[in-house]
């Protein structure tokens, strides 16, 4: 199959200079705000946003159409704003182009009291026709206007809408088909209505399809003289035309042995020369498809293996495959050895069938069909023969003739014998002996149980039986094919009664209340009673060794209750099985207890040892627990209650707060519950070193001083005595001499440090102090003035005292130029008006000091190139010189005339507008640009000396701008916000140059974040 691919190469989309648009309309009227982005082979995605990069909220009243325009069904006063901006996103080019902002002013009107009948913005007229290819996505759009806002409903005029794949979307304005099918073909209608009337529009949707295969010819082998039919069927709308080619050459004309009828190609009496590649091509106006078929003409031969043995289950079917390369056969014979049967071509006898492909099928096979089979193919050129055999296998027949012999009443054993059934060509692997006890089981609950397995060559087995029971037996034979049917059950066999062979298991005490002993056990199955009059004989005696006499009683089942046994007294207990013939074997004694009660006494001898934040508690073993001792509970009481469980007479409780007061008590508990508390023991934890101060920030009142601010530690762990402040200058990442100051007043939480080097890093440590010592410090690493910028400025726990600075730049042999004063809280600065493809040297100064940062870089784009043409010729230079001289003479004459005529007021205005050019977005973030007018001084200021403090470049007026400041602890004050406040200062007016690509702040929102943010 072949496909045609179209490759389109186009340039980067660029937005041309645009004029600002200001529209006025009255309240209640409808209006359209147009969006006309540059054309592209891939239509851009349109996003209407405000200057803060927040999507314009869409609703039934305000909607963005498929054409990218913004439609207002009716206007409200709140629609007035000056920042309707159409942003075109070119996903493939990774570019977003914002058009000029549209200003919309809505004026009040009394027409809103009357309302308006619905009309359609789009589409126009009463009917539209839509043609789509099967599988494409299709959107039908109806955008109404009117007051109040019209509703839109969709219907299928020639069917039901819910039976199509269409989905109503975009506040009811779209009917969307994700993958349209022929079932979606038909007439659709949208109807817009409100309280003043309605309007409608109908769509005729025609679904067509490019060609697709319904049936493709297969690659096959043929013998000379056969007839070949190649069937090629394709569908599409309109119906495609099918043509044939042979080895790439179209098949035309009429050949006696070849005919073409539609998609069917017939070759009669094929020869070796007909071996070729045949192509079938289907074409309609929407495209074409091509498939290849390989035709091989070979001499006759049998491809099946000779002497194959087929094994099949009795009653099943078997197909003996004889794969030959010639068909139809001139003679086909199948011979069955040991069976008087001769099958000629296409003749079916009984259960034998010969298929056209040479396969012999034998159905409903039985043992008598086992034998050898042969297939012989005879042509005019040659004959071949192949043979195979069939072995019919099946599960074995059930055993028969079950008999019981050699009965041993004393030992309870018998011998069961049988005769195996037919194995059906698969040897018997084993026999399964099953038994059923019927005397002690209700008839409806009788079930066969597997007792034993014997090898397949056994025909008898010895079984041990329980006394006083009635049994029946049966046997199942097993081979590789499965299990046989069970044999007929044997006759009933009953065993005589006997004394019990065993005693009950699980003897235990389940005592609950004090003064009682409850003995329980697991009841025995009736099959193990072994006779009439079955009972349990229960024995008990105290286990303290005071008496050797056993008390006993009889019962027919558990439990067995004994009173007046004290509280948690140990007893020896045992249970014996007895029946009318006697007692079972001697039982084994177990230890049980009478019921428990709550502990009577609290632990004594409680002592407490305090070790910093850990307390060690000891006590004496509890007396009069009156039950099984499960453990002790240590309770600590302060602002909250803390509980510790332990099983020993000593424990340690860690994690206590220093310089705190606690109360402690101990209790003992058993399964009944908890006993009384011990005496309360109060104790205090000692004073300890404090934790680090909670925060550390600073500010700079002068160029060479800093004021540190901190807050007291959260964990004081004692009485604060003061603070220790350490700081050191960092030179080449190595700490210098440590300066230290001690503050003895704990209420003082600030300190001024001076003099400091404004160009160096410093490391600051502040520690709190108690009588127990100094706590850990809180550490900050900071820079007094300004940190060297990089392509992306990132600050992680680094403090700076940011001042105002200037950016100096020079390029192309020009002298140094300086920007306006930039507030360092801005986070970045954009240089505009640079030349593409030019080398520049950038530097940052503060005051008239040495530069804090400098770097050389080259702007993007082609550089200015002056070819050596006529401009370098002498005659051209002379002509230009003469023109310049003439202009100077005219200027002098004008000045003389003006001085004679008097003074005139001259007002010079320069409206400088820099075209905003879109640049490719990196990492899907917006580039640097501004929609205001750039303001600059006409004169060249000195080295930041006369520049006003504040930045004229700011992205704060853009909705997702970053307001970057530093507070006292050096962290960012501004956070990314969709609706952040505009920072104070001079507002930036000039758009960013596309040549000087200044990277955005590191926390600037990504393009995907802005575009996908809900409006």
XYZ file of N, CA and C in Angstrom, residues 100-223:
372
model
N -2.538 43.756 18.870
C -2.719 44.959 19.672
C -4.007 44.844 20.478
N -3.975 45.432 21.658
C -5.133 45.367 22.536
C -6.302 46.157 21.932
N -7.492 45.610 22.082
C -8.715 46.260 21.612
C -9.413 46.885 22.810
N -9.776 48.157 22.671
C -10.492 48.855 23.733
C -11.985 48.857 23.389
N -12.804 48.407 24.319
C -14.249 48.347 24.126
C -14.915 49.201 25.192
N -15.701 50.169 24.750
C -16.433 51.049 25.664
C -17.920 50.800 25.470
N -18.600 50.385 26.534
C -20.050 50.125 26.492
C -20.761 51.299 27.143
N -21.605 51.969 26.394
C -22.333 53.136 26.885
C -23.737 52.710 27.326
N -24.262 53.331 28.340
C -25.592 52.938 28.852
C -26.689 53.244 27.832
N -27.742 52.420 27.866
C -28.853 52.598 26.940
C -30.114 52.036 27.571
N -31.243 52.634 27.180
C -32.530 52.154 27.678
C -33.078 51.000 26.850
N -32.387 50.643 25.755
C -32.877 49.551 24.899
C -32.867 48.216 25.611
N -32.105 48.108 26.678
C -32.043 46.826 27.389
C -33.380 46.476 28.004
N -34.272 47.459 28.118
C -35.589 47.187 28.698
C -36.513 46.530 27.692
N -36.205 46.638 26.410
C -37.108 46.131 25.378
C -36.729 44.745 24.878
N -35.448 44.466 24.827
C -35.021 43.167 24.336
C -34.954 43.119 22.815
N -34.314 42.043 22.300
C -34.135 41.895 20.860
C -34.331 40.451 20.447
N -34.923 40.266 19.265
C -35.151 38.928 18.722
C -33.809 38.308 18.309
N -33.660 37.006 18.438
C -32.388 36.376 18.066
C -32.112 36.446 16.575
N -30.855 36.634 16.231
C -30.318 36.500 14.883
C -29.000 35.751 14.997
N -28.483 35.276 13.873
C -27.240 34.502 13.881
C -26.078 35.343 13.382
N -25.030 35.453 14.234
C -23.761 35.988 13.752
C -23.228 35.110 12.616
N -23.196 33.819 12.945
C -22.601 32.836 12.040
C -23.309 31.505 12.266
N -23.699 30.792 11.206
C -23.541 31.118 9.787
C -24.641 32.051 9.311
N -24.456 32.581 8.142
C -25.459 33.449 7.538
C -26.369 32.631 6.633
N -27.517 33.200 6.298
C -28.456 32.497 5.428
C -29.258 31.458 6.197
N -29.971 30.635 5.434
C -30.838 29.637 6.040
C -30.297 28.225 5.927
N -29.320 27.996 5.048
C -28.868 26.623 4.821
C -27.392 26.619 4.469
N -26.685 25.587 4.927
C -25.270 25.387 4.600
C -25.055 23.932 4.255
N -24.066 23.682 3.388
C -23.697 22.315 3.014
C -22.287 22.041 3.523
N -22.114 20.886 4.140
C -20.820 20.495 4.708
C -20.465 19.129 4.153
N -19.282 19.018 3.541
C -18.793 17.741 3.045
C -17.568 17.353 3.869
N -17.537 16.110 4.369
C -16.439 15.645 5.218
C -16.068 14.228 4.828
N -14.805 13.907 5.050
C -14.333 12.545 4.817
C -14.536 11.701 6.067
N -14.842 10.460 5.860
C -15.035 9.526 6.958
C -13.806 9.505 7.862
N -14.036 9.664 9.158
C -12.941 9.668 10.126
C -12.444 11.039 10.488
N -12.830 12.091 9.729
C -12.403 13.454 10.050
C -13.221 13.988 11.216
N -12.691 15.054 11.839
C -13.447 15.762 12.868
C -14.166 16.935 12.213
N -15.431 17.121 12.564
C -16.279 18.142 11.948
C -16.981 18.908 13.059
N -17.058 20.239 12.909
C -17.746 21.076 13.883
C -18.774 21.938 13.151
N -20.035 21.794 13.531
C -21.098 22.682 13.057
C -21.273 23.779 14.092
N -21.321 25.048 13.661
C -21.302 26.179 14.584
C -22.497 27.081 14.343
N -23.166 27.483 15.426
C -24.233 28.471 15.395
C -23.979 29.453 16.538
N -23.686 30.713 16.211
C -23.434 31.738 17.229
C -24.525 32.803 17.087
N -25.456 32.876 18.052
C -26.568 33.818 17.942
C -26.279 35.129 18.665
N -27.110 36.122 18.380
C -27.114 37.383 19.108
C -28.556 37.713 19.446
N -28.739 38.519 20.461
C -30.077 38.869 20.889
C -30.089 39.218 22.359
N -31.225 39.716 22.842
C -31.374 40.108 24.247
C -32.757 39.699 24.723
N -32.871 38.881 25.749
C -31.790 38.271 26.525
C -31.006 37.241 25.692
N -29.893 36.770 26.276
C -29.008 35.871 25.542
C -29.784 34.647 25.062
N -29.775 34.366 23.749
C -30.550 33.225 23.226
C -29.962 31.886 23.667
N -30.821 30.902 23.780
C -30.423 29.506 23.948
C -30.318 28.858 22.570
N -29.525 27.813 22.449
C -29.358 27.116 21.174
C -29.653 25.641 21.391
N -30.496 25.076 20.534
C -30.753 23.648 20.592
C -30.499 23.039 19.205
N -29.974 21.788 19.213
C -29.619 21.083 17.981
C -30.535 19.878 17.791
N -30.818 19.552 16.537
C -31.595 18.348 16.251
C -31.211 17.828 14.877
N -31.455 16.551 14.652
C -31.247 15.924 13.343
C -32.613 15.797 12.687
N -32.762 16.460 11.560
C -34.081 16.555 10.935
C -34.534 15.225 10.370
N -33.608 14.388 9.957
C -33.993 13.106 9.360
C -33.607 11.936 10.261
N -33.593 12.162 11.564
C -33.271 11.088 12.504
C -33.173 11.639 13.911
N -32.565 10.849 14.787
C -32.395 11.238 16.177
C -30.947 11.632 16.412
N -30.755 12.761 17.117
C -29.407 13.269 17.349
C -28.607 12.330 18.231
N -29.258 11.672 19.199
C -28.503 10.797 20.111
C -28.057 9.507 19.435
N -28.513 9.244 18.204
C -28.056 8.069 17.470
C -26.835 8.374 16.605
N -26.371 9.619 16.622
C -25.165 10.007 15.893
C -24.008 10.126 16.884
N -22.826 10.388 16.358
C -21.643 10.578 17.214
C -21.436 12.037 17.584
N -22.372 12.907 17.226
C -22.225 14.329 17.510
C -22.407 14.633 18.988
N -21.598 15.584 19.492
C -21.658 16.022 20.880
C -21.809 17.541 20.913
N -22.768 18.034 21.700
C -22.966 19.476 21.845
C -21.889 20.024 22.760
N -21.206 21.099 22.308
C -20.048 21.608 23.041
C -20.033 23.134 22.973
N -19.090 23.725 23.720
C -18.849 25.180 23.704
C -20.126 25.950 24.008
N -20.704 25.641 25.170
C -21.909 26.312 25.663
C -23.069 26.176 24.690
N -23.146 25.043 23.996
C -24.250 24.770 23.095
C -24.099 25.366 21.718
N -22.987 26.056 21.458
C -22.820 26.722 20.165
C -22.224 25.797 19.112
N -21.668 24.649 19.493
C -21.043 23.723 18.551
C -21.726 22.367 18.614
N -21.810 21.720 17.451
C -22.134 20.299 17.375
C -20.879 19.625 16.806
N -20.191 18.858 17.634
C -18.843 18.374 17.309
C -18.850 16.872 17.039
N -18.254 16.474 15.908
C -18.081 15.071 15.546
C -16.583 14.766 15.597
N -16.169 13.955 16.539
C -14.743 13.665 16.694
C -14.226 12.814 15.540
N -14.952 11.786 15.152
C -14.585 10.939 14.015
C -15.882 10.601 13.280
N -16.178 11.382 12.276
C -17.492 11.296 11.630
C -17.598 10.011 10.818
N -18.788 9.427 10.821
C -19.048 8.185 10.098
C -20.207 8.410 9.126
N -20.468 7.372 8.309
C -21.573 7.486 7.348
C -22.926 7.550 8.052
N -22.998 7.046 9.286
C -24.242 7.146 10.044
C -24.554 8.588 10.422
N -23.549 9.472 10.367
C -23.757 10.874 10.721
C -24.216 11.701 9.531
N -24.277 11.098 8.352
C -24.723 11.800 7.162
C -26.201 12.186 7.331
N -26.550 13.430 6.940
C -27.951 13.810 7.023
C -28.136 15.306 7.195
N -29.354 15.687 7.597
C -29.751 17.080 7.763
C -29.783 17.419 9.248
N -29.125 18.525 9.624
C -29.084 18.993 11.011
C -29.606 20.427 11.064
N -30.118 20.795 12.214
C -30.656 22.142 12.376
C -30.295 22.667 13.756
N -29.868 23.939 13.795
C -29.697 24.627 15.071
C -30.764 25.701 15.182
N -31.304 25.831 16.360
C -32.377 26.808 16.588
C -32.013 27.663 17.792
N -31.949 28.997 17.568
C -31.652 29.938 18.643
C -32.950 30.648 19.024
N -33.203 30.741 20.308
C -34.474 31.314 20.741
C -34.299 32.025 22.083
N -35.119 33.045 22.269
C -35.279 33.700 23.575
C -36.739 34.108 23.716
N -37.034 34.974 24.644
C -38.427 35.332 24.911
C -39.031 36.201 23.822
N -38.226 36.689 22.863
C -38.730 37.567 21.809
C -38.825 36.888 20.453
N -38.480 35.621 20.355
C -38.598 34.938 19.081
C -37.513 33.905 18.898
N -37.346 33.448 17.673
C -36.367 32.418 17.385
C -35.899 32.537 15.944
N -34.784 31.897 15.644
C -34.238 31.793 14.298
C -33.525 30.461 14.186
N -33.367 29.969 12.951
C -32.762 28.651 12.784
C -31.904 28.627 11.525
N -31.072 27.599 11.460
C -30.202 27.378 10.302
C -30.030 25.873 10.143
N -30.085 25.391 8.902
C -29.960 23.954 8.644
C -28.642 23.662 7.942
N -28.112 22.456 8.208
C -26.851 21.996 7.631
C -27.111 20.672 6.914
N -26.621 20.563 5.686
C -26.630 19.285 4.973
C -25.233 18.698 5.062
N -25.088 17.629 5.830
C -23.791 17.009 6.063
C -23.665 15.795 5.148
N -22.676 15.814 4.269
C -22.402 14.692 3.366
C -21.076 14.068 3.779
N -21.100 12.782 4.062
C -19.901 12.068 4.489
C -19.415 11.202 3.336
N -18.245 11.484 2.856
C -17.629 10.683 1.808
C -16.393 10.007 2.374
N -15.756 9.155 1.575
C -14.620 8.376 2.080
C -13.623 8.145 0.956
N -12.346 8.184 1.323
C -11.303 7.776 0.391
C -11.325 6.252 0.283
N -10.728 5.682 -0.738
C -10.821 4.233 -0.935
C -10.233 3.443 0.234
N -10.845 2.320 0.550
C -10.329 1.394 1.557
C -10.688 -0.025 1.113
N -9.876 -0.994 1.529
C -10.026 -2.375 1.066
C -11.131 -3.092 1.827
N -11.941 -3.794 1.084
C -12.924 -4.724 1.648
C -12.388 -6.148 1.546
N -11.733 -6.460 0.445
C -11.149 -7.782 0.245
C -9.895 -7.628 -0.597
N -8.789 -8.229 -0.137
C -7.531 -8.172 -0.858
C -7.143 -9.571 -1.315
N -6.576 -9.699 -2.491
C -6.147 -11.024 -2.963
C -4.980 -11.541 -2.141
N -4.898 -12.879 -1.993
C -3.874 -13.522 -1.196
C -2.763 -14.064 -2.085
N -1.560 -14.167 -1.479
C -0.423 -14.783 -2.164
C -0.581 -16.310 -2.117
N -0.593 -16.987 -3.306
C -0.833 -18.426 -3.337
C 0.119 -19.096 -4.330
N 0.207 -20.440 -4.158
C 0.985 -21.276 -5.090
C 0.017 -22.028 -6.005
N 0.346 -22.104 -7.271
C -0.499 -22.786 -8.245
C 0.366 -23.699 -9.112
N -0.294 -24.702 -9.677
C 0.365 -25.622 -10.615
C -0.027 -25.271 -12.038
